[in-house]
Amino acid sequence: MFAPAARVPLAGLLLALPALAATGLLSCAREVYGKLPAGFYGLETMLLEGVLRALAGQPRAEGAGRFAPVDLGRVLGMDRAPEVKTIRRKIGQLTARGRAGDLLAGMAAHHLGRPGAASRDEDLGLVLYVDGHVRAYQGTKKIAKTHLSRLRFPAPATVETWISDAAGDPVLVVMSAPGASLAMELRSLLPQLRKAVGDDRRVLVGFDRGGWSPALFAHMAEHGFDVLTWRKGHTENVAGDLFAETVSIDETGREHHWILADTIVELPIKNGGGTYPMRQVTRLDTKKGLTKQVHVLTTRTDLPAVEIMYRMGSRWRQENYFRYARGHLGLDSHDSYAASQDDPDRSVPNPAKRHSHLAVQNATARVERERARTDAALLAARTPTPGQAGVVVTNTLHNALTADLHAAEDDLAAARADHKHVPARVRLGDLAPGQQVLDTETKLIHHAIRIAAFNTTTAIARDIRINTGYARADQEAYTLARQALTQPGDIIPDEAAGTLTIRLDPLPTSRETDAIAELCEHLTATRTTYPGTDLTLRYEIKNRT
């Protein structure tokens, strides 16, 4: 219920409702959860509160205490916003149902099924990017360690696998199994991706070298998915006469000049699987005064080489989401401190196997050094310098010169024998008894809220770039969007007309005010209704005079 109110501090958050409706969070939550148990705050109110609070700069539940309950309650149509303990209790009720995965899958299907979800070129089909995100853990629980690329050393952490669309907007997230590689996660994700797409559209899946597996590439192609990835490992350079200068124009009108070569390579599949042919697009990189070749592999043969290279480079848009979400949406925050025991019978890699392998490597290097030293000593003994008498290499002298080499070879043989007998995998219970895993259900619900919040902000920023005349929209669209979302204003309900008018206060400069005025006209034209009511939203902004 809304009552007329002037200078509501967070009235600008209501600008997010048209874009939020397009994310499918509220509609999918109604289908998956139905409703919460009887109480003052319902399902839509709690999810709406989570998104609006994140857009206001407080993504964690504890951030609710940094707003006056009445201020946030005004934009929720309540006399006051829920407190921290209420938020946790209500989210806990959703967690108990164990259907966060269904909520995210529904949102993914909604996102990919909406108009414009495909790329700018219909012949390209759908483009998805997949990458793993490591979330560090700081606490007292016994959590498995994972390598953190940002810190460059292993630490307690959990791994998430994120899927984004061609623009880098998040679509779906799943919790990776402890110790699972990106290649393993990709294989298990394919049925979910096809279900989210909902039809037989061509899907180009881009990922980094963490998913390198020629067997996986063949498996993906067999199931109707095209592969796009960087080539991994040592690669022979492509002949120089195969390169040609190319030009690509992206969706923003920018030109990209590349020197590319287009070839076919055969990738060996391990364990006698033969080879798998793939298209290789190679870019000649001449930055920093050095010339090197950068190779991209794909199973798409119908696209121009410039399109393949552009799509591979666009994978960094997903990294931009990680960076933005860490800074503004609490991506790495601990939304739940609950944990459960990991499966003690789960098979995990044996660290002793790596240590024994390093021992073999060190022993091998020692043998090579001793062999070189022994050869030099024997050569010196057989070929004396001019003017010196020759030395007779007796068995005793020979044994003395080669003693260290024989000792090194014995140590190498022992190291190889030890390495052979060390099992590659062991029970988790034997290796790390008492290991725990963090609660995933609560985290996935909060990720659904974060996905909706980020896609809402992105949609508003795109509207600023496309539907307003703001001169610096390309550089400041996100900044202006966040500024407008926290702008105070008046809330004016009209039950007779069935409208809810939001009249914002002017922004600090005229050009910003004019841009938001154009944005308000565009958002009003969407004729969005406030969730749970029949009130149509109308947006205005006051003049600076």
PDB file of N, CA and C in Angstrom, residues 380-382 384 389-393 397:
ATOM      1  N   ALA A 380      88.542 -35.577 -19.859  1.00  0.00           N
ATOM      2  CA  ALA A 380      89.788 -34.957 -19.407  1.00  0.00           C
ATOM      3  C   ALA A 380      90.837 -36.012 -19.090  1.00  0.00           C
ATOM      4  N   ALA A 381      90.414 -37.155 -18.554  1.00  0.00           N
ATOM      5  CA  ALA A 381      91.372 -38.210 -18.227  1.00  0.00           C
ATOM      6  C   ALA A 381      91.947 -38.865 -19.485  1.00  0.00           C
ATOM      7  N   ARG A 382      91.144 -38.984 -20.533  1.00  0.00           N
ATOM      8  CA  ARG A 382      91.608 -39.656 -21.749  1.00  0.00           C
ATOM      9  C   ARG A 382      92.435 -38.730 -22.633  1.00  0.00           C
ATOM     10  N   PRO A 384      94.893 -35.825 -22.153  1.00  0.00           N
ATOM     11  CA  PRO A 384      95.689 -34.902 -21.333  1.00  0.00           C
ATOM     12  C   PRO A 384      96.108 -33.683 -22.153  1.00  0.00           C
ATOM     13  N   ALA A 389     101.972 -36.190 -19.331  1.00  0.00           N
ATOM     14  CA  ALA A 389     101.925 -37.618 -19.621  1.00  0.00           C
ATOM     15  C   ALA A 389     100.487 -38.102 -19.583  1.00  0.00           C
ATOM     16  N   GLY A 390     100.179 -39.097 -20.406  1.00  0.00           N
ATOM     17  CA  GLY A 390      98.836 -39.652 -20.450  1.00  0.00           C
ATOM     18  C   GLY A 390      98.500 -40.391 -19.173  1.00  0.00           C
ATOM     19  N   VAL A 391      97.236 -40.481 -18.891  1.00  0.00           N
ATOM     20  CA  VAL A 391      96.741 -41.154 -17.706  1.00  0.00           C
ATOM     21  C   VAL A 391      96.048 -42.439 -18.134  1.00  0.00           C
ATOM     22  N   VAL A 392      96.419 -43.530 -17.484  1.00  0.00           N
ATOM     23  CA  VAL A 392      95.773 -44.807 -17.766  1.00  0.00           C
ATOM     24  C   VAL A 392      94.484 -44.890 -16.955  1.00  0.00           C
ATOM     25  N   VAL A 393      93.353 -45.015 -17.673  1.00  0.00           N
ATOM     26  CA  VAL A 393      92.051 -45.084 -17.004  1.00  0.00           C
ATOM     27  C   VAL A 393      91.820 -46.525 -16.570  1.00  0.00           C
ATOM     28  N   LEU A 397      90.016 -46.160 -11.304  1.00  0.00           N
ATOM     29  CA  LEU A 397      89.799 -44.743 -11.613  1.00  0.00           C
ATOM     30  C   LEU A 397      88.429 -44.532 -12.249  1.00  0.00           C
TER      31      LEU A 397
END
